[in-house]
C-alpha cells in the first residue's frame, strides 16, 4: 500500500470557437503567484503558440493548483 501526492497547475482558456482548452503543468513551484500565472497565460494568448481543434486561444478562463492524494489500497 502506498500513498502518493501529486500537484498540478491547470490553466484553462477560452477559444475563438467558444470552447475551452486546458493545459496541465505538473509539479508547479510551491511559491507560484497569481501574477506569474496571469503573465504566462497572457504570453500563451499573445504568442498563439498552441494549435487546437478547439480553435485559437483568445482569453483566460481559470487557473488552479490542484493537489491530490492517492491511497493505493491494492497493487498486485
XYZ file of N, CA, C and O in Angstrom:
304
model
N 0.848 -1.171 0.000
C 0.000 0.000 0.000
C 0.897 1.238 0.000
O 1.827 1.353 0.773
N 0.584 2.168 -0.896
C 1.386 3.380 -0.999
C 0.479 4.601 -1.098
O -0.574 4.552 -1.736
N 0.905 5.655 -0.469
C 0.192 6.924 -0.564
C 1.075 7.875 -1.356
O 2.252 8.051 -1.033
N 0.508 8.455 -2.413
C 1.263 9.395 -3.236
C 0.529 10.727 -3.304
O -0.702 10.776 -3.276
N 1.297 11.787 -3.389
C 0.749 13.133 -3.547
C 1.161 13.657 -4.913
O 2.284 13.434 -5.352
N 0.245 14.347 -5.556
C 0.508 14.891 -6.877
C -0.059 16.303 -6.944
O -1.175 16.548 -6.484
N 0.711 17.221 -7.504
C 0.258 18.605 -7.633
C 0.430 19.032 -9.083
O 1.461 18.767 -9.698
N -0.603 19.684 -9.632
C -0.545 20.196 -11.000
C -1.105 21.611 -11.040
O -1.925 21.994 -10.212
N -0.652 22.360 -12.025
C -1.218 23.669 -12.323
C -2.091 23.486 -13.549
O -1.629 23.019 -14.584
N -3.376 23.801 -13.417
C -4.310 23.648 -14.538
C -4.718 25.028 -15.046
O -5.354 25.811 -14.348
N -4.316 25.327 -16.288
C -4.647 26.599 -16.935
C -5.762 26.343 -17.934
O -5.629 25.496 -18.815
N -6.852 27.066 -17.805
C -7.984 26.894 -18.711
C -8.209 28.194 -19.474
O -8.249 29.278 -18.891
N -8.339 28.051 -20.786
C -8.519 29.191 -21.688
C -9.821 29.044 -22.465
O -10.345 27.942 -22.608
N -10.299 30.159 -23.009
C -11.418 30.156 -23.946
C -10.860 30.296 -25.352
O -9.848 30.960 -25.563
N -11.539 29.665 -26.320
C -11.084 29.748 -27.704
C -12.047 30.572 -28.540
O -13.170 30.853 -28.117
N -11.598 30.911 -29.745
C -12.436 31.711 -30.639
C -13.653 30.939 -31.145
O -14.562 31.525 -31.719
N -13.693 29.624 -30.916
C -14.857 28.824 -31.301
C -15.809 28.604 -30.131
O -16.736 27.807 -30.205
N -15.556 29.316 -29.026
C -16.442 29.236 -27.869
C -16.227 27.998 -27.009
O -17.066 27.658 -26.194
N -15.094 27.341 -27.161
C -14.793 26.144 -26.382
C -13.707 26.457 -25.372
O -13.178 27.564 -25.340
N -13.402 25.475 -24.529
C -12.320 25.649 -23.569
C -11.145 24.748 -23.944
O -11.323 23.698 -24.554
N -9.965 25.196 -23.566
C -8.736 24.443 -23.777
C -7.989 24.462 -22.453
O -7.820 25.522 -21.853
N -7.565 23.289 -21.999
C -6.876 23.184 -20.716
C -5.447 22.709 -20.929
O -5.203 21.771 -21.684
N -4.527 23.367 -20.250
C -3.126 22.970 -20.246
C -2.786 22.598 -18.807
O -3.016 23.386 -17.886
N -2.235 21.396 -18.626
C -1.884 20.927 -17.290
C -0.361 20.855 -17.172
O 0.299 20.221 -17.991
N 0.152 21.505 -16.143
C 1.598 21.555 -15.905
C 1.881 20.842 -14.582
O 1.400 21.281 -13.528
N 2.655 19.747 -14.628
C 2.940 19.013 -13.390
C 3.951 19.735 -12.508
O 4.797 20.487 -12.991
N 3.832 19.499 -11.228
C 4.797 19.975 -10.225
C 5.110 21.470 -10.305
O 6.270 21.858 -10.478
N 4.087 22.324 -10.173
C 4.383 23.765 -10.186
C 5.210 24.150 -8.957
O 5.159 23.482 -7.925
N 5.966 25.216 -9.088
C 6.793 25.638 -7.955
C 5.881 26.035 -6.789
O 4.785 26.579 -6.992
N 6.313 25.766 -5.557
C 5.461 25.980 -4.386
C 5.050 27.429 -4.151
O 3.977 27.691 -3.630
N 5.888 28.368 -4.524
C 5.597 29.776 -4.239
C 5.033 30.522 -5.448
O 5.163 31.740 -5.561
N 4.374 29.801 -6.331
C 3.783 30.387 -7.538
C 2.753 31.447 -7.164
O 1.920 31.235 -6.284
N 2.811 32.595 -7.847
C 1.876 33.684 -7.533
C 0.839 33.854 -8.633
O 1.043 33.421 -9.771
N -0.233 34.522 -8.291
C -1.291 34.825 -9.246
C -0.737 35.650 -10.414
O -1.057 35.400 -11.576
N 0.110 36.602 -10.100
C 0.691 37.463 -11.135
C 1.529 36.660 -12.118
O 1.437 36.865 -13.344
N 2.338 35.742 -11.621
C 3.154 34.905 -12.503
C 2.277 34.065 -13.434
O 2.550 33.964 -14.632
N 1.229 33.490 -12.881
C 0.333 32.652 -13.682
C -0.362 33.501 -14.749
O -0.433 33.107 -15.919
N -0.858 34.659 -14.364
C -1.533 35.525 -15.333
C -0.578 35.970 -16.438
O -0.973 36.035 -17.607
N 0.670 36.268 -16.097
C 1.650 36.666 -17.109
C 1.906 35.544 -18.107
O 2.004 35.777 -19.317
N 2.024 34.317 -17.604
C 2.234 33.175 -18.502
C 1.012 32.982 -19.403
O 1.150 32.765 -20.611
N -0.171 33.083 -18.828
C -1.390 32.918 -19.630
C -1.488 34.006 -20.694
O -1.864 33.729 -21.842
N -1.137 35.234 -20.345
C -1.149 36.336 -21.315
C -0.155 36.074 -22.450
O -0.442 36.346 -23.615
N 1.003 35.515 -22.107
C 2.013 35.193 -23.120
C 1.516 34.101 -24.061
O 1.706 34.186 -25.280
N 0.885 33.081 -23.506
C 0.325 31.996 -24.336
C -0.676 32.568 -25.335
O -0.667 32.215 -26.516
N -1.528 33.466 -24.875
C -2.531 34.083 -25.754
C -1.855 34.972 -26.803
O -2.146 34.878 -27.998
N -0.935 35.828 -26.379
C -0.294 36.790 -27.287
C 0.532 36.112 -28.369
O 0.534 36.543 -29.524
N 1.230 35.042 -28.006
C 2.123 34.383 -28.970
C 1.419 33.312 -29.793
O 2.004 32.810 -30.756
N 0.187 32.966 -29.403
C -0.604 31.987 -30.157
C 0.234 30.735 -30.466
O 0.361 30.320 -31.615
N 0.822 30.136 -29.421
C 1.791 29.061 -29.616
C 1.191 27.655 -29.626
O 1.896 26.704 -29.926
N -0.082 27.505 -29.314
C -0.702 26.185 -29.299
C -1.743 26.060 -30.400
O -2.578 26.938 -30.574
N -1.675 24.937 -31.119
C -2.699 24.627 -32.123
C -3.696 23.678 -31.484
O -3.316 22.768 -30.755
N -4.974 23.896 -31.783
C -6.003 23.066 -31.177
C -7.194 22.937 -32.106
O -7.544 23.880 -32.821
N -7.837 21.794 -32.060
C -9.073 21.623 -32.832
C -10.218 22.429 -32.217
O -11.262 22.604 -32.832
N -9.999 22.928 -30.997
C -10.996 23.759 -30.315
C -10.925 25.219 -30.755
O -11.744 26.025 -30.338
N -9.924 25.566 -31.566
C -9.762 26.933 -32.035
C -8.576 27.617 -31.391
O -7.841 27.026 -30.598
N -8.371 28.878 -31.754
C -7.276 29.672 -31.198
C -7.639 30.158 -29.794
O -8.769 30.555 -29.538
N -6.644 30.178 -28.924
C -6.854 30.677 -27.562
C -7.006 32.192 -27.617
O -6.175 32.888 -28.188
N -8.093 32.693 -27.018
C -8.350 34.133 -27.069
C -8.515 34.795 -25.696
O -8.455 36.015 -25.598
N -8.727 33.985 -24.633
C -8.947 34.591 -23.320
C -8.627 33.603 -22.202
O -8.675 32.395 -22.387
N -8.319 34.166 -21.035
C -8.099 33.356 -19.832
C -9.463 33.014 -19.238
O -10.365 33.844 -19.217
N -9.591 31.802 -18.737
C -10.832 31.403 -18.078
C -10.603 31.082 -16.610
O -11.356 31.506 -15.751
N -9.536 30.279 -16.327
C -9.352 29.801 -14.971
C -7.921 29.310 -14.787
O -7.301 28.840 -15.744
N -7.423 29.399 -13.579
C -6.116 28.821 -13.237
C -6.209 28.275 -11.823
O -6.636 28.982 -10.912
N -5.815 27.009 -11.670
C -5.902 26.364 -10.362
C -4.705 25.469 -10.122
O -4.225 24.809 -11.038
N -4.268 25.448 -8.878
C -3.304 24.446 -8.453
C -4.133 23.349 -7.798
O -4.910 23.605 -6.870
N -3.986 22.140 -8.305
C -4.766 21.006 -7.802
C -3.803 20.033 -7.130
O -2.837 19.579 -7.738
N -4.102 19.721 -5.887
C -3.276 18.825 -5.088
C -4.105 17.585 -4.778
O -5.183 17.699 -4.194
N -3.619 16.411 -5.198
C -4.352 15.166 -4.944
C -3.499 14.204 -4.130
O -2.279 14.168 -4.261
N -4.173 13.434 -3.322
C -3.544 12.359 -2.570
C -4.198 11.066 -2.989
O -5.423 10.958 -2.973
N -3.388 10.084 -3.367
C -3.894 8.790 -3.786
C -3.426 7.737 -2.805
O -2.231 7.623 -2.522
N -4.377 6.975 -2.295
C -4.078 5.890 -1.378
C -4.307 4.589 -2.139
O -5.450 4.165 -2.338
N -3.229 3.980 -2.603
C -3.301 2.753 -3.399
C -3.537 1.582 -2.459
O -2.625 1.129 -1.757
N -4.764 1.059 -2.417
C -5.121 0.007 -1.490
C -4.742 -1.386 -1.987
O -4.573 -2.301 -1.192
N -4.640 -1.537 -3.286
C -4.286 -2.839 -3.832
C -3.405 -2.647 -5.049
O -3.769 -1.965 -5.995
N -2.249 -3.247 -5.025
C -1.319 -3.173 -6.152
C -0.645 -4.525 -6.303
O 0.287 -4.842 -5.558
N -1.148 -5.354 -7.221
C -0.622 -6.725 -7.334
C 0.826 -6.778 -7.783
O 1.369 -5.972 -8.402
